[in-house]
CSV table of C-alpha atoms in Angstrom, one decimal:
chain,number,residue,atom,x,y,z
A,3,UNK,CA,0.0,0.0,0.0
A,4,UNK,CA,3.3,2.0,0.7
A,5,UNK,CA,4.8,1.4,-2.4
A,6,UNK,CA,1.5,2.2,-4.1
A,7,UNK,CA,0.9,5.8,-2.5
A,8,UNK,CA,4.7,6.3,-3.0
A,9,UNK,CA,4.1,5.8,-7.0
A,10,UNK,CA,1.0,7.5,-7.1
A,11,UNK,CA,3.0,10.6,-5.2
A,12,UNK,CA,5.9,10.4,-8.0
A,13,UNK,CA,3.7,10.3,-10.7
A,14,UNK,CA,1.9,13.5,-9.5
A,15,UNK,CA,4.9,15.1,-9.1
A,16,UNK,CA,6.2,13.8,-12.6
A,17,UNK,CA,3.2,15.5,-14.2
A,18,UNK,CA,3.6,18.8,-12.5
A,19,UNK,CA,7.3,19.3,-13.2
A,20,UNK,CA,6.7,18.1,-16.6
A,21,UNK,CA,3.4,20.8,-16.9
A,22,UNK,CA,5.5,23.6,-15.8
A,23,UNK,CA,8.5,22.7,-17.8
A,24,UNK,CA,6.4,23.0,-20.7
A,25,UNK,CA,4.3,26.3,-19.7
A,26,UNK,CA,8.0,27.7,-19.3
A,27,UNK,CA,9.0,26.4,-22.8
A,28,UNK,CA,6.0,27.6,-24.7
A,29,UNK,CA,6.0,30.8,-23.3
A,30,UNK,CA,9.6,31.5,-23.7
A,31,UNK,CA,9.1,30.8,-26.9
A,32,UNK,CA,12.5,28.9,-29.5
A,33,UNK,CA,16.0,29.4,-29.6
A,34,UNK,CA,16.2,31.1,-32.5
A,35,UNK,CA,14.0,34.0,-30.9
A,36,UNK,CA,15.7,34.5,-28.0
A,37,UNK,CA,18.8,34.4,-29.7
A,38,UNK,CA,17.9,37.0,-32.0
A,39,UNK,CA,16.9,39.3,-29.1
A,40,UNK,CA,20.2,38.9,-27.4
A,41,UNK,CA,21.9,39.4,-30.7
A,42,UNK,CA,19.5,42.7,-30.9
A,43,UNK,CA,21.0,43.8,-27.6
A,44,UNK,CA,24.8,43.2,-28.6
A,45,UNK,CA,24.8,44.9,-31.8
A,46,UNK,CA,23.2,47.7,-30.1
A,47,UNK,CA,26.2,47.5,-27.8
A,48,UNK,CA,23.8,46.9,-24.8
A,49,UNK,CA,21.7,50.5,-25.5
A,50,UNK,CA,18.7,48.2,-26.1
A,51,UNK,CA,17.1,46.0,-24.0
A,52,UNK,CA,13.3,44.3,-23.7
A,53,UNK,CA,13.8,44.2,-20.0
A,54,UNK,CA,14.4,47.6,-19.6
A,55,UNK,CA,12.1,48.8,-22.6
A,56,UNK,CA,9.7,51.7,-21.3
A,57,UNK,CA,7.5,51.1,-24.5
A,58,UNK,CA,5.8,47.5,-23.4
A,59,UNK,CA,3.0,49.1,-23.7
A,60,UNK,CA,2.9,48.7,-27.3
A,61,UNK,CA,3.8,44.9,-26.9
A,62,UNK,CA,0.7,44.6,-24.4
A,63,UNK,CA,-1.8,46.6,-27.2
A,64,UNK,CA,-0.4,44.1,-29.9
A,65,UNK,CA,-1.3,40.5,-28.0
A,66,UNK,CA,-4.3,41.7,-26.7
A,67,UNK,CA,-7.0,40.3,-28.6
A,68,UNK,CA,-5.4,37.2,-28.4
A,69,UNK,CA,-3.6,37.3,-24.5
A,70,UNK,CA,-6.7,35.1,-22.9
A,71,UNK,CA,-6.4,32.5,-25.6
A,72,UNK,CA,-2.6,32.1,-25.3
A,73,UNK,CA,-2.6,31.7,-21.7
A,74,UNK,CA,-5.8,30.5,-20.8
A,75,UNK,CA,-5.4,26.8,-20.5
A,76,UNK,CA,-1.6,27.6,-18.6
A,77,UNK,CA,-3.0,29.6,-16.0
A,78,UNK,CA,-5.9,26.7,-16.2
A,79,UNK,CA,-3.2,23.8,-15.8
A,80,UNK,CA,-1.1,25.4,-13.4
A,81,UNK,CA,-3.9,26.3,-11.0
A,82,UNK,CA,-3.6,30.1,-11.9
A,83,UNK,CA,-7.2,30.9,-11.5
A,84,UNK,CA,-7.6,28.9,-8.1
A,85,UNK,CA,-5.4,31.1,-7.1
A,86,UNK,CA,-6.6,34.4,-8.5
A,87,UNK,CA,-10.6,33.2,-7.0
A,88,UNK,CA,-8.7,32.5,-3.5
A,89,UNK,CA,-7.2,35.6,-3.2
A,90,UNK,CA,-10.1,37.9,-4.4
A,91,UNK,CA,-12.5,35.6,-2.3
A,92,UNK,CA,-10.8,36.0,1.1
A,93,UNK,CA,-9.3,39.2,0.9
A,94,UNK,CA,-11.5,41.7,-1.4
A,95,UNK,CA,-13.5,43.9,0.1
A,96,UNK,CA,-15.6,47.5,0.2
A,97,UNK,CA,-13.9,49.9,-2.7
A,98,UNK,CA,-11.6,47.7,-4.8
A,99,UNK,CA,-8.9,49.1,-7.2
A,100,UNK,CA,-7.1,46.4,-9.7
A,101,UNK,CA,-3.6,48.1,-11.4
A,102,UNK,CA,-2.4,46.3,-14.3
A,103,UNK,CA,-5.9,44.7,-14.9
A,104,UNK,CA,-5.3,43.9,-18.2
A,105,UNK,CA,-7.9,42.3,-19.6
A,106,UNK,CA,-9.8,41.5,-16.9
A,107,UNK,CA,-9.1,38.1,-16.0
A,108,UNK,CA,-10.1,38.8,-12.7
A,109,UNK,CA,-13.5,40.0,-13.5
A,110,UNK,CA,-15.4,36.6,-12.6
A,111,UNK,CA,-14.0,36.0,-9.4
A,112,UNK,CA,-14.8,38.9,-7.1
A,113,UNK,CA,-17.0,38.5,-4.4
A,114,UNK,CA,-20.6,39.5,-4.7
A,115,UNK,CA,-21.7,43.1,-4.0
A,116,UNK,CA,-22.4,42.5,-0.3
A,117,UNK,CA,-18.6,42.3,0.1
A,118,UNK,CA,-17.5,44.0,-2.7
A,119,UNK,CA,-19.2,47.3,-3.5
A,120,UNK,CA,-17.1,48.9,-6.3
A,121,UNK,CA,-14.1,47.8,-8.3
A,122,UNK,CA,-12.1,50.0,-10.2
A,123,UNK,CA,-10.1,48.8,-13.2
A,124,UNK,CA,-6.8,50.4,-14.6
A,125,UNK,CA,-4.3,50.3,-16.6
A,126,UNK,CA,-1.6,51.6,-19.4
A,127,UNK,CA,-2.9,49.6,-22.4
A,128,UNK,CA,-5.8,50.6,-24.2
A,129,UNK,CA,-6.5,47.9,-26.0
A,130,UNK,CA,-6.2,45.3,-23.0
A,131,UNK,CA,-9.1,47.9,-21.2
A,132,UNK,CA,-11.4,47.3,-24.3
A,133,UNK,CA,-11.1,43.5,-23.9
A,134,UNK,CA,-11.9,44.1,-20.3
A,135,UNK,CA,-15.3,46.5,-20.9
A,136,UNK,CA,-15.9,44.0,-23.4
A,137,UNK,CA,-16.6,41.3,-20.4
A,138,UNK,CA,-18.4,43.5,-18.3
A,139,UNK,CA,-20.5,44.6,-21.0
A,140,UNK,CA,-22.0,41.3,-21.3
A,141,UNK,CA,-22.7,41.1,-17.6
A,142,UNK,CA,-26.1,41.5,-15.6
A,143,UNK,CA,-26.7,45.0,-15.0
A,144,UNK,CA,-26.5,44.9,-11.4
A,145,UNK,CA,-23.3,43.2,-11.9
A,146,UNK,CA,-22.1,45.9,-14.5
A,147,UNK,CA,-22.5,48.9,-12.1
A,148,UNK,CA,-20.2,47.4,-10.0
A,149,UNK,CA,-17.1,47.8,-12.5
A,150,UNK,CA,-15.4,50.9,-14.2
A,151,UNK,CA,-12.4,50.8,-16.1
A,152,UNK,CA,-9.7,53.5,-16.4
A,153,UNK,CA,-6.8,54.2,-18.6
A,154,UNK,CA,-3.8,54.9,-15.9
A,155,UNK,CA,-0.3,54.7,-14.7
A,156,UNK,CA,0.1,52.9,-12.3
A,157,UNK,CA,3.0,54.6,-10.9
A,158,UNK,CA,1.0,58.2,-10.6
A,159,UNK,CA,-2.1,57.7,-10.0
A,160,UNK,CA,-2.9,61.2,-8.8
A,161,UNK,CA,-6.4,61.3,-9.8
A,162,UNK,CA,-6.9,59.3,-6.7
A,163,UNK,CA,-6.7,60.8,-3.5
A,164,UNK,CA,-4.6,58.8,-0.4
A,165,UNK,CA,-6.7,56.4,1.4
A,166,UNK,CA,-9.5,56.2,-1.0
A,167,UNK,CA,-9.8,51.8,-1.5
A,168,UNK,CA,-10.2,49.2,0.9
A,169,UNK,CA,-8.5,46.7,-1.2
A,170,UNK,CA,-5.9,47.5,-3.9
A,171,UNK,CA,-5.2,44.3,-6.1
A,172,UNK,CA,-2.5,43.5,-8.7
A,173,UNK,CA,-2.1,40.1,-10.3
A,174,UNK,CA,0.6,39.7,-12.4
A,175,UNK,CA,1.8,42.8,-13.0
A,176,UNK,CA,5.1,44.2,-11.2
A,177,UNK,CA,6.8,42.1,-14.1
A,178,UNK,CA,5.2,44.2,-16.7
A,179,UNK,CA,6.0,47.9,-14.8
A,180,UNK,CA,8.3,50.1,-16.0
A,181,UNK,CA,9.0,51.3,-12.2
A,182,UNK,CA,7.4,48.6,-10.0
A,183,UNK,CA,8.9,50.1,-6.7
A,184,UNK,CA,6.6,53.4,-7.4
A,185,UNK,CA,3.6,51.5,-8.3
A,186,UNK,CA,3.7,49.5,-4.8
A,187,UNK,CA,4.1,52.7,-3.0
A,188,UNK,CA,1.2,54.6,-5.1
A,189,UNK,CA,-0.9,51.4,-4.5
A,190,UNK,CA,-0.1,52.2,-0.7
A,191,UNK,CA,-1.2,55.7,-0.6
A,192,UNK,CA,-4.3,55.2,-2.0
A,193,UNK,CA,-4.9,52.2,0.1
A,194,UNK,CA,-6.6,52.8,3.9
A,195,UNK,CA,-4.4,52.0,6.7
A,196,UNK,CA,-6.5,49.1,7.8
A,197,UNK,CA,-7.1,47.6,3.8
A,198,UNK,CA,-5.2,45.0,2.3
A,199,UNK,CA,-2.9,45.3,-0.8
A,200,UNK,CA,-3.1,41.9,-2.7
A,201,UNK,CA,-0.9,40.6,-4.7
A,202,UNK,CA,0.2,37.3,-7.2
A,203,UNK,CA,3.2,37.6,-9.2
A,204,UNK,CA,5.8,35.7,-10.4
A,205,UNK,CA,9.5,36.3,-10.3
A,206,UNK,CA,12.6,34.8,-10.0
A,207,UNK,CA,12.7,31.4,-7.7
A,208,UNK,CA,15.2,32.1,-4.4
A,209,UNK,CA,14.7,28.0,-3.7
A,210,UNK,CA,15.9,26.7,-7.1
A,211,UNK,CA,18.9,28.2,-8.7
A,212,UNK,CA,18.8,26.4,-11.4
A,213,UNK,CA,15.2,27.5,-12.4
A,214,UNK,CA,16.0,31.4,-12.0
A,215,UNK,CA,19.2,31.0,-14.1
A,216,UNK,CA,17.0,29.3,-16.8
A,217,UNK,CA,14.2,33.1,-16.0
A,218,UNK,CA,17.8,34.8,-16.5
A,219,UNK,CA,18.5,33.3,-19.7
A,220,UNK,CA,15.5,33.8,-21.4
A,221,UNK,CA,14.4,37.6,-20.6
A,222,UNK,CA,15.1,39.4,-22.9
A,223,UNK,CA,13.2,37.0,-25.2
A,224,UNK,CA,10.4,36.5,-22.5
A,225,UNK,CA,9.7,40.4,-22.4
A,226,UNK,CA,10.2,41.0,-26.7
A,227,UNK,CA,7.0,38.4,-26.3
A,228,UNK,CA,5.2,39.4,-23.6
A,229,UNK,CA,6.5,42.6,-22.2
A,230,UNK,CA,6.9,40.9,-19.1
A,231,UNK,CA,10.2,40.9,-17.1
A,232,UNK,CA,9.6,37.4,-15.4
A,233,UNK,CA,13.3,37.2,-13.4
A,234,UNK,CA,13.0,40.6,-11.3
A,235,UNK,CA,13.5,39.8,-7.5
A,236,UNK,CA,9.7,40.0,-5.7
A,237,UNK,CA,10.9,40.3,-2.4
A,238,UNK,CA,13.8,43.0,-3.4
A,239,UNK,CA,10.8,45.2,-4.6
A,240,UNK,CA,8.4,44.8,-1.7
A,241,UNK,CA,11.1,45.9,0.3
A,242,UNK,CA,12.3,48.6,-1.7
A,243,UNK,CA,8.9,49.7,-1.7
A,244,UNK,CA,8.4,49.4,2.2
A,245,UNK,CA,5.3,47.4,2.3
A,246,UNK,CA,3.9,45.5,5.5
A,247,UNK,CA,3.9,41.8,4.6
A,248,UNK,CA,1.5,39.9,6.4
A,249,UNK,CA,1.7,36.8,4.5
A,250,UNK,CA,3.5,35.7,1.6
A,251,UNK,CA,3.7,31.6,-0.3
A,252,UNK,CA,5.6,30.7,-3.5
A,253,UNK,CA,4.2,28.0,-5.4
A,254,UNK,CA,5.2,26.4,-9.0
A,255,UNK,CA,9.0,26.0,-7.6
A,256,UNK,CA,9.5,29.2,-6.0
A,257,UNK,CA,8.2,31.3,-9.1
A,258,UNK,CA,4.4,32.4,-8.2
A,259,UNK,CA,5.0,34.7,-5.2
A,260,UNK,CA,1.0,35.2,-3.1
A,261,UNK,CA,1.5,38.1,-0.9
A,262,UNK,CA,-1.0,39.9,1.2
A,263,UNK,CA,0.5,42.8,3.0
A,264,UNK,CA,-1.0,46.7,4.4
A,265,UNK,CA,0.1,50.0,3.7
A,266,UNK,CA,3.6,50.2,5.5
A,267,UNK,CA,4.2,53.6,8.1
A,268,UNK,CA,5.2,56.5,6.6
A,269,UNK,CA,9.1,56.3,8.6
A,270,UNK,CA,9.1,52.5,6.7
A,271,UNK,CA,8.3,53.5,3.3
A,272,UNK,CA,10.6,57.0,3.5
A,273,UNK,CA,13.8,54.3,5.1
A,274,UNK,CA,12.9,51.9,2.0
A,275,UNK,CA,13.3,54.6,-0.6
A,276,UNK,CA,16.2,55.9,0.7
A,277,UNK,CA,18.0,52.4,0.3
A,278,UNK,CA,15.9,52.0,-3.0
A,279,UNK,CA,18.2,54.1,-5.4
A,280,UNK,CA,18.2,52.8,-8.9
A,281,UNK,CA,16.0,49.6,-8.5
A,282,UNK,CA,13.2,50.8,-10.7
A,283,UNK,CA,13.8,47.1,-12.9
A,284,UNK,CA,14.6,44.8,-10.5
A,285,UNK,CA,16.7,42.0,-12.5
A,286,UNK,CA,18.2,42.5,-15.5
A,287,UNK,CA,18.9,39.1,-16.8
A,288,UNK,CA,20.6,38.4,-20.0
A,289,UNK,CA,24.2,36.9,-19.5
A,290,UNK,CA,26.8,35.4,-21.4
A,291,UNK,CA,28.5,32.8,-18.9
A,292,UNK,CA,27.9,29.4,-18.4
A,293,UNK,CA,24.3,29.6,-17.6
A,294,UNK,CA,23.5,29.9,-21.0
A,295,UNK,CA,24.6,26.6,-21.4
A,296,UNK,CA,22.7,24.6,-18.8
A,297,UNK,CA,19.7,22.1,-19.5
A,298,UNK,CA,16.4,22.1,-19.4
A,299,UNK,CA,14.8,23.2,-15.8
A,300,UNK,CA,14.2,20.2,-15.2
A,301,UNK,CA,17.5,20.5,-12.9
A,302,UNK,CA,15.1,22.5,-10.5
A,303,UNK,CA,12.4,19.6,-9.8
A,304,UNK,CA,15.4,17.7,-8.7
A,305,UNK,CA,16.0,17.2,-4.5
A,306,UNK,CA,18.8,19.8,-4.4
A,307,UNK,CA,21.2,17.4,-2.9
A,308,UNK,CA,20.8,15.5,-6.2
A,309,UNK,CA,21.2,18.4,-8.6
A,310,UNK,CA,24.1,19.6,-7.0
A,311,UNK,CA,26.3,16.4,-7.7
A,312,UNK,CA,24.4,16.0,-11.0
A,313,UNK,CA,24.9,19.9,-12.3
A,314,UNK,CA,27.6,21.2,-10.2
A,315,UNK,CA,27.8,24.9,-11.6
A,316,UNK,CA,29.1,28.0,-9.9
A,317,UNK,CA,27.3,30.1,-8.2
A,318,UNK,CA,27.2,33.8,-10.2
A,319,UNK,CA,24.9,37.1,-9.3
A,320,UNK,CA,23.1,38.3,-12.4
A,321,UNK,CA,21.8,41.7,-10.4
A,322,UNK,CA,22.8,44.5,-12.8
A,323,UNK,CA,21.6,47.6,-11.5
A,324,UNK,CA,19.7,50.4,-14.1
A,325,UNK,CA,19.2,53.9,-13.4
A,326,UNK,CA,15.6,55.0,-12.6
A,327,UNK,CA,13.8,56.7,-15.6
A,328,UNK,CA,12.6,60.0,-15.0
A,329,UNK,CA,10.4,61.5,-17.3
A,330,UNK,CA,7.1,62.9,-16.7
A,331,UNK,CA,3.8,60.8,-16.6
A,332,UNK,CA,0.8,61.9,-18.5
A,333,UNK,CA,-2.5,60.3,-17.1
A,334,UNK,CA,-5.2,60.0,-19.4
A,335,UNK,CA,-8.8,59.1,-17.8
A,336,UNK,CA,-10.8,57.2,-20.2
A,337,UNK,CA,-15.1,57.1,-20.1
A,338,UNK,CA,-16.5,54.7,-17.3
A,339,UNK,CA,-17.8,51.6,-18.8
């Protein structure tokens, strides 16, 4: 009976390492591409750069009628919208504001209007927001009134005053901002002291090296895709950004961080900028040592005291710090739904 439970157990865990493997793999996309990005990058003698591209914006407008069919039946496999209905179930309440909302793939699973009164949805793409109205239009109309959408920064989002939500959410989206650090401490503002700041991401794994180096070695071809910088360092942001953590999990080998954290004191956040300097992009990833020559992840499924006899590489940082853009941020306000 043992033995039986003991296969059973291995087989599961054959069928998720070999699930994630492949989400990874699709979504990075071939070779080829990511080695024409990195070739991109050299011949631009490293003046170029997807990761560090302030123009995603235009990436996220040109997948956007097609983003849920892409990664639909991932998030499906991988248990992504579990995750997003668990989160928005026990922790979203009263005034709700989504940043980076896309296109509303987490329309369906807030809580009815006797916990959730109002949820605001914004963000930078246009054409992700018309995908979004698009779902509510088809909604009840007591359902509809519930939801607005807004075309914002995240990172200066002045046309809210401080303490104005009871819950601000973001799924998904401090690998897409050009300046993460200021969008967490925007969402903190305009959060009440006693509401809850949500969050799922992913980022790079701090329990399997071998996974992040593979995140390192395919960012700059991950974010020509996607516009998403999948390697930057979740919990270097948070506490760049001085936010109260109250809890936070990692799931899918250390890559899908669930955080749900408060509006840190003013002292904390003004200490955390101070030490933030020039953090605006987290990791920047692409490197030419012997990472780039390592298998497949599935090194990182392995029991660590395996892997490390198996694929005894070096330890190496790939932190390269970037100077924080400062320009000037122009809201524009679209129509309510």
């Amino acid at each position: 009976m043992a033995l039986r439970r003991a296969g059973v157990v291995l087989a599961g865990v054959g069928v998720y390492g070999a699930t994630v493997y492949l989400t990874f793999s699709y979504l990075s996309a071939s070779k080829a591409d990511r080695d024409a990005a990195n070739e991109l990058i050299a011949e631009s003698g490293g003046v170029h750069s997807y990761v560090s591209d302030p123009k995603r914006t235009d990436t996220f407008n040109l997948i956007a009628y097609g983003y849920d069919d892409q990664i639909g039946k991932d998030e499906m496999v991988m248990g992504i919208n579990l995750m997003r209905r668990w989160m928005l179930f026990f922790h979203a309440r009263g005034d709700v504001l989504e940043v980076g909302a896309g296109t509303g793939r987490n329309i369906d699973y807030y809580p009815g209007a006797s916990t959730v009164r109002r949820i605001v949805l914004t963000d930078t793409s246009d054409k992700m927001l018309l995908r979004a109205r698009q779902k509510i239009g088809v909604m009840s109309p007591a359902q509809k009134s519930r939801f607005v959408a807004h075309e914002a920064d995240a990172a200066d989002l002045r046309n809210y005053s401080d303490s104005t939500f009871d819950t601000v959410v973001d799924s998904f989206g401090l690998c897409s901002f050009e300046d993460p650090v200021a969008v967490l401490r925007e969402m903190q503002r305009v959060c009440r002291p006693d509401g809850k700041i949500v969050l799922l991401e992913h980022g790079r794994s701090k329990t399997y090296d071998g996974l992040s180096r593979y995140l390192d070695q395919n960012a700059e071809r991950h974010a020509k895709n996607w516009g998403c910088v999948w390697n930057r360092d979740i919990d270097a942001i948070l506490h760049a950004a001085g936010l109260e953590v109250e809890n936070m999990t990692t799931w899918h080998f250390g890559t899908t961080y669930y955080v749900v954290g408060k509006p840190g004191s003013k002292d904390v956040i003004k200490t955390a900028a101070k030490d933030h300097m020039s953090h605006a992009n987290g990791i920047v990833a692409t490197c030419s040592c012997d990472c780039q020559r390592m298998p497949p992840p599935v090194y990182s499924i392995l029991p660590r005291w395996i892997s490390s006899h198996l694929f005894p590489w070096k330890k190496h940082s790939h932190t390269v710090s970037t100077k924080e853009a400062k320009q000037d941020r122009k809201i524009n306000i679209a129509d309510d739904v």
